[in-house]
């Protein structure tokens, strides 16, 4: 047929485009055509030097990082094993020896 997606609300096949929106003529539901394209892309996490990070990787901290709410500091060169990648501002979830569970930004680590 036309190649347009079915309505996500009522599954109607007679949707049409109106600018950057898709519109369903049966239930009047409108949704963004950009949102459909974004769901197909997977996020790729990269370290400070552009290396791709994966769950379970080991990384090294490249800058002294103050721990919020504490007087502790994560020193340059601290190796962090078995990271977990998560969505959000701080995109690495990990445990650091002597400090505990933390969230780090990928821009402050390099792949080990």
Short mmCIF file of C-alpha atoms in Angstrom, two decimals:
data_model
loop_
_atom_site.label_atom_id
_atom_site.label_comp_id
_atom_site.label_asym_id
_atom_site.label_seq_id
_atom_site.Cartn_x
_atom_site.Cartn_y
_atom_site.Cartn_z
CA UNK A 1 0.00 0.00 0.00
CA UNK A 2 1.46 3.43 0.91
CA UNK A 3 4.18 2.24 3.33
CA UNK A 4 2.93 4.47 6.16
CA UNK A 5 2.72 2.95 9.65
CA UNK A 6 -0.59 1.82 11.10
CA UNK A 7 -2.11 3.91 13.89
CA UNK A 8 -0.55 2.89 17.24
CA UNK A 9 -3.83 3.63 19.04
CA UNK A 10 -6.49 1.87 16.94
CA UNK A 11 -4.34 0.00 14.36
CA UNK A 12 -6.07 1.74 11.43
CA UNK A 13 -4.30 1.27 8.10
CA UNK A 14 -5.54 4.54 6.51
CA UNK A 15 -3.06 6.93 8.17
CA UNK A 16 -1.69 9.96 6.34
CA UNK A 17 1.11 12.50 6.78
CA UNK A 18 0.45 16.10 7.79
CA UNK A 19 3.79 17.90 7.84
CA UNK A 20 6.01 16.08 10.33
CA UNK A 21 3.05 14.27 11.92
CA UNK A 22 1.14 11.10 11.09
CA UNK A 23 -2.66 11.35 11.50
CA UNK A 24 -5.29 8.63 11.89
CA UNK A 25 -8.62 9.55 10.22
CA UNK A 26 -10.63 7.09 12.34
CA UNK A 27 -9.60 8.05 15.89
CA UNK A 28 -7.93 11.46 15.21
CA UNK A 29 -4.72 10.29 16.91
CA UNK A 30 -1.60 12.25 15.87
CA UNK A 31 2.00 11.16 16.43
CA UNK A 32 5.41 12.32 15.30
CA UNK A 33 7.02 10.77 12.24
CA UNK A 34 10.41 11.52 13.86
CA UNK A 35 9.62 9.31 16.86
CA UNK A 36 9.12 6.32 14.56
CA UNK A 37 12.57 6.79 13.02
CA UNK A 38 14.30 7.26 16.41
CA UNK A 39 13.07 3.95 17.83
CA UNK A 40 15.01 2.01 15.19
CA UNK A 41 18.39 3.48 16.22
CA UNK A 42 20.36 1.92 19.06
CA UNK A 43 22.46 4.08 21.33
CA UNK A 44 26.21 3.60 21.20
CA UNK A 45 28.26 4.56 24.26
CA UNK A 46 31.80 5.84 23.68
CA UNK A 47 34.62 6.67 26.06
CA UNK A 48 36.58 9.95 26.09
CA UNK A 49 38.71 8.76 23.16
CA UNK A 50 35.88 7.49 20.94
CA UNK A 51 36.20 3.77 21.73
CA UNK A 52 32.88 1.93 21.88
CA UNK A 53 31.88 0.67 25.33
CA UNK A 54 29.90 -2.51 26.06
CA UNK A 55 28.38 -4.02 29.20
CA UNK A 56 31.03 -5.87 31.22
CA UNK A 57 34.00 -3.81 29.95
CA UNK A 58 36.73 -2.50 32.21
CA UNK A 59 37.50 1.22 32.15
CA UNK A 60 40.04 3.58 33.71
CA UNK A 61 39.16 7.01 35.15
CA UNK A 62 41.03 9.83 33.34
CA UNK A 63 40.27 12.70 35.75
CA UNK A 64 39.94 13.14 39.53
CA UNK A 65 36.22 12.96 40.29
CA UNK A 66 34.67 14.28 43.49
CA UNK A 67 32.02 12.02 44.98
CA UNK A 68 28.84 14.00 45.57
CA UNK A 69 27.79 14.09 49.23
CA UNK A 70 31.14 12.77 50.44
CA UNK A 71 34.70 13.93 50.94
CA UNK A 72 35.95 11.00 48.83
CA UNK A 73 37.62 11.40 45.45
CA UNK A 74 37.95 8.87 42.64
CA UNK A 75 41.58 9.31 41.58
CA UNK A 76 43.00 9.35 38.05
CA UNK A 77 43.96 5.83 36.97
CA UNK A 78 41.33 4.05 39.07
CA UNK A 79 40.37 0.88 37.21
CA UNK A 80 36.68 -0.01 37.21
CA UNK A 81 35.71 -3.56 36.21
CA UNK A 82 32.44 -4.96 34.90
CA UNK A 83 30.60 -1.75 34.01
CA UNK A 84 26.91 -1.63 33.12
CA UNK A 85 25.67 0.89 30.54
CA UNK A 86 22.42 2.72 31.32
CA UNK A 87 20.38 5.54 29.78
CA UNK A 88 20.63 8.97 31.34
CA UNK A 89 23.05 11.76 32.12
CA UNK A 90 25.47 9.47 34.00
CA UNK A 91 25.58 6.53 31.64
CA UNK A 92 27.85 4.03 33.45
CA UNK A 93 26.71 2.11 36.52
CA UNK A 94 29.56 0.45 38.44
CA UNK A 95 31.11 -0.45 41.78
CA UNK A 96 34.43 1.09 42.77
CA UNK A 97 36.58 -0.58 45.43
CA UNK A 98 36.68 1.52 48.61
CA UNK A 99 33.80 3.76 47.52
CA UNK A 100 30.91 1.53 46.46
CA UNK A 101 28.19 1.81 43.85
CA UNK A 102 28.49 4.83 41.55
CA UNK A 103 27.27 6.36 38.33
CA UNK A 104 29.92 7.78 35.99
CA UNK A 105 29.84 9.75 32.76
CA UNK A 106 31.49 8.00 29.83
CA UNK A 107 33.38 11.20 28.95
CA UNK A 108 35.58 10.73 32.06
CA UNK A 109 36.76 7.17 31.36
CA UNK A 110 38.83 5.31 28.80
CA UNK A 111 38.43 1.68 27.83
CA UNK A 112 41.06 -0.49 29.56
#
